[in-house]
XYZ file of C-alpha atoms in Angstrom:
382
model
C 93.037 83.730 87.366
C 92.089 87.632 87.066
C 93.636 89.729 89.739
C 92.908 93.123 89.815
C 94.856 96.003 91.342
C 92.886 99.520 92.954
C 93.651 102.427 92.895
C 91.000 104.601 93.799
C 92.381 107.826 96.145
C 92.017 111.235 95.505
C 95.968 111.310 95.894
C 99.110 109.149 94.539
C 100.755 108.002 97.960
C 99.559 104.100 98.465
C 100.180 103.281 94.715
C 103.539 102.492 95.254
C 102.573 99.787 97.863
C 100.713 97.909 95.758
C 102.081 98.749 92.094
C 105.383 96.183 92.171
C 103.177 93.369 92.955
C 101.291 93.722 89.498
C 104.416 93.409 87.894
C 105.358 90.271 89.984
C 101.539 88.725 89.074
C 101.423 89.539 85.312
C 104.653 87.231 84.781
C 103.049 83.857 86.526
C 101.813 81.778 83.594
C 97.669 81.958 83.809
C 97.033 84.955 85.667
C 95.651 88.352 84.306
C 96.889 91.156 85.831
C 94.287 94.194 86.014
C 94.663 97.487 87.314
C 91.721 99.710 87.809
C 92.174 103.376 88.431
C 89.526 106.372 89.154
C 91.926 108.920 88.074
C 94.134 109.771 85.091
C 96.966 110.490 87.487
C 96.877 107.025 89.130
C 96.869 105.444 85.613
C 100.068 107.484 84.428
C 102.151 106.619 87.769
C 101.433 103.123 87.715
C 101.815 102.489 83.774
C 105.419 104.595 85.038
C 106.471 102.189 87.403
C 105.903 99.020 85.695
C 108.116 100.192 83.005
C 107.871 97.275 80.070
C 105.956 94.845 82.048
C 102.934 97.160 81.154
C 102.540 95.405 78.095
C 101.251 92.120 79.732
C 98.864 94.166 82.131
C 95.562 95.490 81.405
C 94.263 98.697 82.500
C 90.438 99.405 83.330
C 89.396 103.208 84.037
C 86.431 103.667 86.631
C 83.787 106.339 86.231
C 81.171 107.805 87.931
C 77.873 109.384 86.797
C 77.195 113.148 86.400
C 75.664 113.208 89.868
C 78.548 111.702 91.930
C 80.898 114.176 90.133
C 79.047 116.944 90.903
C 78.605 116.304 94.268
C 82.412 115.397 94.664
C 83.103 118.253 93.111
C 81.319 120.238 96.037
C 82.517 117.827 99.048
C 85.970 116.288 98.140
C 87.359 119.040 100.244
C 85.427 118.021 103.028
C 84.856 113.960 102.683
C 85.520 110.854 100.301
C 82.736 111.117 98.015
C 83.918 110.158 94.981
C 85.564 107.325 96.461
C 82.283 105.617 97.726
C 81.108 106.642 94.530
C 83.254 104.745 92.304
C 83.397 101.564 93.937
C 78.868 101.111 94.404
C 79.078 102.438 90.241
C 81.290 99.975 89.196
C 80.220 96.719 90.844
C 80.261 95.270 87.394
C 83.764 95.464 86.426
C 85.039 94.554 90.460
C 82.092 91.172 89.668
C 84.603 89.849 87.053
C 88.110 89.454 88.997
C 88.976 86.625 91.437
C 90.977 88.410 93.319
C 90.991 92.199 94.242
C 94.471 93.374 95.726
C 93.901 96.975 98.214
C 96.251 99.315 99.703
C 93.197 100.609 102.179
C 90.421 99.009 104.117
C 87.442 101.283 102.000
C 87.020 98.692 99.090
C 85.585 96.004 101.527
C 82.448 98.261 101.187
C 82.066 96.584 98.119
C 81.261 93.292 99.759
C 80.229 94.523 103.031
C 77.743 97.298 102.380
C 77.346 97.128 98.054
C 76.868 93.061 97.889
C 79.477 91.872 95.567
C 79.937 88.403 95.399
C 83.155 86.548 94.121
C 86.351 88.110 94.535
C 88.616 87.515 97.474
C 90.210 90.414 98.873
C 93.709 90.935 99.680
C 95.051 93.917 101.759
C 98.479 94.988 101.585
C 98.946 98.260 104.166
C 100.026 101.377 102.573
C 102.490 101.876 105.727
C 104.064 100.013 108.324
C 103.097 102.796 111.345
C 101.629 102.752 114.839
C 98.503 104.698 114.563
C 95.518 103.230 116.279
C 93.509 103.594 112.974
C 95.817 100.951 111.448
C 94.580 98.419 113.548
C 90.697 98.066 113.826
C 88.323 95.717 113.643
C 87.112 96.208 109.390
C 90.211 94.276 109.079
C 89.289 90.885 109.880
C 86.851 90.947 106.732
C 90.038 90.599 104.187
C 90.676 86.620 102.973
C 94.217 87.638 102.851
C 96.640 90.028 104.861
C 100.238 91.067 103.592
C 102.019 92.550 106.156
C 105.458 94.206 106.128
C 107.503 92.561 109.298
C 106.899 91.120 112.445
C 105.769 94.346 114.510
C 102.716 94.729 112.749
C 101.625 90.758 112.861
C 101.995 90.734 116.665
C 100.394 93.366 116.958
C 97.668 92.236 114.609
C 97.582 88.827 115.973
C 97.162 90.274 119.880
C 94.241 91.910 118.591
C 92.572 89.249 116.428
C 92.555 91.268 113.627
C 94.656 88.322 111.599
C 94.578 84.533 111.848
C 97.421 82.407 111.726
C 96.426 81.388 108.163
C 95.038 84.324 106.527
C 98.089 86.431 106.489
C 101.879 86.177 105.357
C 104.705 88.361 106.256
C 105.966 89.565 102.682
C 108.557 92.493 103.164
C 107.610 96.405 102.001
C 106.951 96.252 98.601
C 107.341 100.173 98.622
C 110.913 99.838 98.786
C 111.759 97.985 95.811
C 110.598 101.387 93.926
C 113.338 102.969 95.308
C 116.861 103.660 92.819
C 119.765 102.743 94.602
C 121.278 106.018 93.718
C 122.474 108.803 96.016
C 119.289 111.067 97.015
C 118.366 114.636 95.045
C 120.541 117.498 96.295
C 117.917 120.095 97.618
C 120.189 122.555 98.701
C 123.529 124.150 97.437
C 125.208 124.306 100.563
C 126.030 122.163 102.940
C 123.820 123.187 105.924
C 121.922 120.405 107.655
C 118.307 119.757 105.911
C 115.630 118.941 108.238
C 111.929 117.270 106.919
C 109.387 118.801 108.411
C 106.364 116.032 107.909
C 103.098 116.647 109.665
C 100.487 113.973 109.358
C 96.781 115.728 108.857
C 95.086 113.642 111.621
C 93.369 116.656 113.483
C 94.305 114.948 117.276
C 97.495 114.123 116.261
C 98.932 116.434 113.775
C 101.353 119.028 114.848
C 100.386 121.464 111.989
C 97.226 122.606 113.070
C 98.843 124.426 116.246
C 102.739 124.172 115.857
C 102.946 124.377 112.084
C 102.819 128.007 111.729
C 105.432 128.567 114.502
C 107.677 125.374 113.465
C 108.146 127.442 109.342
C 108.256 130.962 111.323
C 111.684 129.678 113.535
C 113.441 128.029 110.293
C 112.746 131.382 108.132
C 114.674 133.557 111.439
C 117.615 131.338 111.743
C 120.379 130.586 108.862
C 121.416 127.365 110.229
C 119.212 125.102 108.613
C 118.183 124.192 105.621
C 113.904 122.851 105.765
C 112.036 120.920 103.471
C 108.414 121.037 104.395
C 106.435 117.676 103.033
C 103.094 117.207 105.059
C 101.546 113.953 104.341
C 99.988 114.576 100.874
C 96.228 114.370 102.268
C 96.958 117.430 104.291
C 96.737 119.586 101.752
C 93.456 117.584 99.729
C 91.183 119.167 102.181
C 90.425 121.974 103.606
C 88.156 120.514 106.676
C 90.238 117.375 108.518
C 87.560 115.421 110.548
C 88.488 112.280 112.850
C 85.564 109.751 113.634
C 88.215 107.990 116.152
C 89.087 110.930 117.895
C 85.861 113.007 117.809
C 87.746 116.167 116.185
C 87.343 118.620 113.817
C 90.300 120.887 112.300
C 90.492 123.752 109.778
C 93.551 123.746 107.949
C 94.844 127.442 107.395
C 97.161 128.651 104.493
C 100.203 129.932 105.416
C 102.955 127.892 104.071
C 103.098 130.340 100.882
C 104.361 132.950 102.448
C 107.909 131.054 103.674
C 107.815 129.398 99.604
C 110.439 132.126 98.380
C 112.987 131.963 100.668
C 116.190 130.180 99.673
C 117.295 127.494 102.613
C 112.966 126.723 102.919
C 111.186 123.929 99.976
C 107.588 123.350 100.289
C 105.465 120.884 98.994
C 102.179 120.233 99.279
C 102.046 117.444 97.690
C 103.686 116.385 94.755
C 105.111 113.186 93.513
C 108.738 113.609 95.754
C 106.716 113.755 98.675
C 105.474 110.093 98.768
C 108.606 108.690 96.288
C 111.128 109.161 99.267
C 112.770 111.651 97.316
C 112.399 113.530 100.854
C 113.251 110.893 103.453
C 116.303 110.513 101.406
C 117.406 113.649 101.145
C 117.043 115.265 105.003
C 119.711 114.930 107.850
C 116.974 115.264 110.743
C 113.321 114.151 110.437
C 110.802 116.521 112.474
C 107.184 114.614 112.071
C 104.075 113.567 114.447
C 101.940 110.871 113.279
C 103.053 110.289 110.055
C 104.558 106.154 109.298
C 107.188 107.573 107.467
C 109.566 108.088 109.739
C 109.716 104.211 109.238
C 110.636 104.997 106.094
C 113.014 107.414 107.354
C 114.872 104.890 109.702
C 115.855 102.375 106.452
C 119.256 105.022 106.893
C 118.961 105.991 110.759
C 119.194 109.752 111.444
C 118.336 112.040 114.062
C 114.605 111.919 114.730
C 112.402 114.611 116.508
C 108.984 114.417 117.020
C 106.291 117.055 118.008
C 103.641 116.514 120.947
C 101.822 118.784 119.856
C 98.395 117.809 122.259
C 100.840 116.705 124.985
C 99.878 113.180 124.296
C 100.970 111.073 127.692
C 102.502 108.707 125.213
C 105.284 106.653 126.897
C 103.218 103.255 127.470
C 100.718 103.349 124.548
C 101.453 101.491 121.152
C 100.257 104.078 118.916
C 102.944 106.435 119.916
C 105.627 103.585 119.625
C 107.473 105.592 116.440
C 107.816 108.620 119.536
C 110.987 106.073 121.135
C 112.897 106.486 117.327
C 114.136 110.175 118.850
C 113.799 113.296 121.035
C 109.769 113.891 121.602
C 109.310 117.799 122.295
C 105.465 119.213 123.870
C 106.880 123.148 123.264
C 108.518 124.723 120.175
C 110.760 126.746 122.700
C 112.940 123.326 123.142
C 113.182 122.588 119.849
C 116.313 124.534 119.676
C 117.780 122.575 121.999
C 116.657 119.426 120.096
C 117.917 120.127 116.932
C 121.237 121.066 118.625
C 121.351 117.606 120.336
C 120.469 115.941 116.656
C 123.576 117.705 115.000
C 125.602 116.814 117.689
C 125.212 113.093 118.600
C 123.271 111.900 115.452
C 123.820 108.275 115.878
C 122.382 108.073 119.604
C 119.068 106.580 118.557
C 121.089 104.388 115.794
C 120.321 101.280 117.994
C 116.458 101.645 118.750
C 116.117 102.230 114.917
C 118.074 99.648 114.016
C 115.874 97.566 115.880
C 112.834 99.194 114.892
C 113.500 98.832 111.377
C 114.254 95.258 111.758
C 110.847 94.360 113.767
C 108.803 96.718 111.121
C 110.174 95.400 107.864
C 111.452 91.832 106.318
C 114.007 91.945 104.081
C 115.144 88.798 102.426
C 116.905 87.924 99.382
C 113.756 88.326 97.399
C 111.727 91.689 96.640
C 108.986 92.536 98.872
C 106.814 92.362 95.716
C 107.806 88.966 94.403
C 107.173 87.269 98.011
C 103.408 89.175 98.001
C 103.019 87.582 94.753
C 104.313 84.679 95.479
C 101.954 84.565 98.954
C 98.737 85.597 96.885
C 99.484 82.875 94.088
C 99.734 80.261 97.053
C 96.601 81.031 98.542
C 94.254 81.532 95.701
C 95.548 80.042 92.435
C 93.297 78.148 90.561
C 94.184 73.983 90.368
């Protein structure tokens, strides 16, 4: 049985969702792991984190003509193209797996609108969050759904997004990338760090209209120490559209100016901002839309999120990450929040607890070896 692994993103963040699994595949007797990448980058991190299981996996590098790279190089700061691109010019190589293993909903273009025939697809979310985009109708076309915990297949199921027999709860593969040792020191003192981690969604992102302010008050005040980690795709653009919400942002420039000062780290998005290096690191989490504040919660923390569209959020499921902490509509109380978080840090400890424990499965047995495990059940060959 061939099962190939994509990659195919114009950054690094959902390959380590995906990447344990090959490792878990390539040692079942009969299978051939492949991995097929559309950048040099994505090759290099996952050949990384297999570590010596590389040698039983093959690798297959997906190109696109000189057309589609010139016109990506005009629009990938404005839309996908490359991405379209390299899945309708390589139909040939995607023709000869049986299975095709995604961290994204994109690739079933190549059944859906490109016509390939033969491999089933499997879908393994790159995040366990709330959003409303994470739960729409493309995703009854997969043949197989490997979801993180409980939250999401309710939520899936309520929806009819899932069956009961084309899905399996599996665990968060993402975690078993994670060293058990103590996070990076940042800092050199001792002041509390806080993660500042704005999603790019333009409705729901509190960087296109708080962002500025939020660096501004950490830079006046000696308190605090700030890490600033948007969600990497914040930075890959410079035009942030939403079909869902019918809104169009700009995204200004003026994190540089806050990048020498001592108790303030930026990045825009390097590998430590979607390795946990971050959410390991901080003692209070200041985000929007971003599903890494589940993340976060594995070791709960004081949590603070920004409203930054004064979302009326209380009742709606996509805004169900919003109950993990203090929710604040004006940067004038977030003072007053960040006071609160210093001083009773554990008073959210239960709701995460619980949150964590609805979001993700944890078992005895890696995430990655269960998703394995799940995909080999469905799909080998007799």
């Amino acid at each position: 049985m061939k099962v190939g692994f994509l990659f195919n993103h114009d950054a690094l963040h959902q390959i380590r969702h995906t990447a344990p699994v090959i490792a878990e595949m390539a040692r079942f007797p009969g299978v051939e792991a492949v991995v097929l990448t559309s950048s040099a980058a994505q090759e290099q991190q996952v050949r990384a984190l297999l570590g010596s299981v590389v040698a039983n996996v093959s690798f297959l590098s997906l190109q696109v003509g000189p057309l589609a790279a010139a016109l990506d190089r005009a629009l990938r700061f404005v839309a996908p193209f490359r991405r379209l691109a390299t899945l309708r010019e390589n139909l040939a190589m995607f023709a000869t797996l049986d299975v095709l293993v995604v961290p994204e909903t994109t690739s079933l273009l190549l059944r859906d609108r490109f016509g390939l025939v033969g491999p089933k697809f499997v879908w393994i979310p790159h995040g366990a969050g709330d959003r409303s985009v994470g739960f729409r109708p493309v995703m009854r076309g997969f043949d197989l759904v490997l979801l993180s915990g409980l939250k999401v297949q309710e939520r899936m199921l309520a929806a009819g997004l899932i069956t009961a027999e084309n899905h399996a709860i599996v665990g968060y593969p993402k975690f078993d990338t994670i060293a058990p040792s103590p996070p990076a020191r940042l800092f050199q003192d001792d002041r509390p760090t806080v993660l500042y981690n704005p999603h790019f969604d333009p409705k729901l992102s509190s960087w296109y209209t708080m962002g500025e302010g939020v660096l501004a008050s950490f830079a006046a005040q000696s308190r605090f120490n700030l890490i600033v980690a948007p969600h990497v795709m914040l930075a890959k653009r410079r035009i942030h559209a939403s079909v869902e919400h019918r809104v169009v942002r700009w995204r200004r420039d003026f994190a540089a100016r806050y990048a020498g000062l001592p108790h303030i780290h930026i990045d825009m998005g390097s590998e430590a901002s979607v390795d946990m290096t971050y959410t390991r690191a901080a003692d209070i989490y200041l985000g929007d839309a971003s599903s890494q504040v589940y993340e976060w919660i594995h070791r709960p923390r004081p949590v603070i999120h920004l409203n930054a569209a004064r979302f009326a959020w209380e009742n709606d499921l996509a805004f169900a990450h919003w109950r993990l902490g203090d929710v604040v509509a004006d940067l004038a109380d977030l003072p007053a929040a960040l006071d609160r978080a210093v001083a009773t840090p554990a008073r959210y400890r239960g709701v995460q607890e619980a949150a964590f424990a609805a979001t993700f499965s944890v078992t005895d047995q890696p995430a990655s070896r269960r998703a394995a495990t799940s995909i080999m059940g469905r799909f080998a060959k007799a």
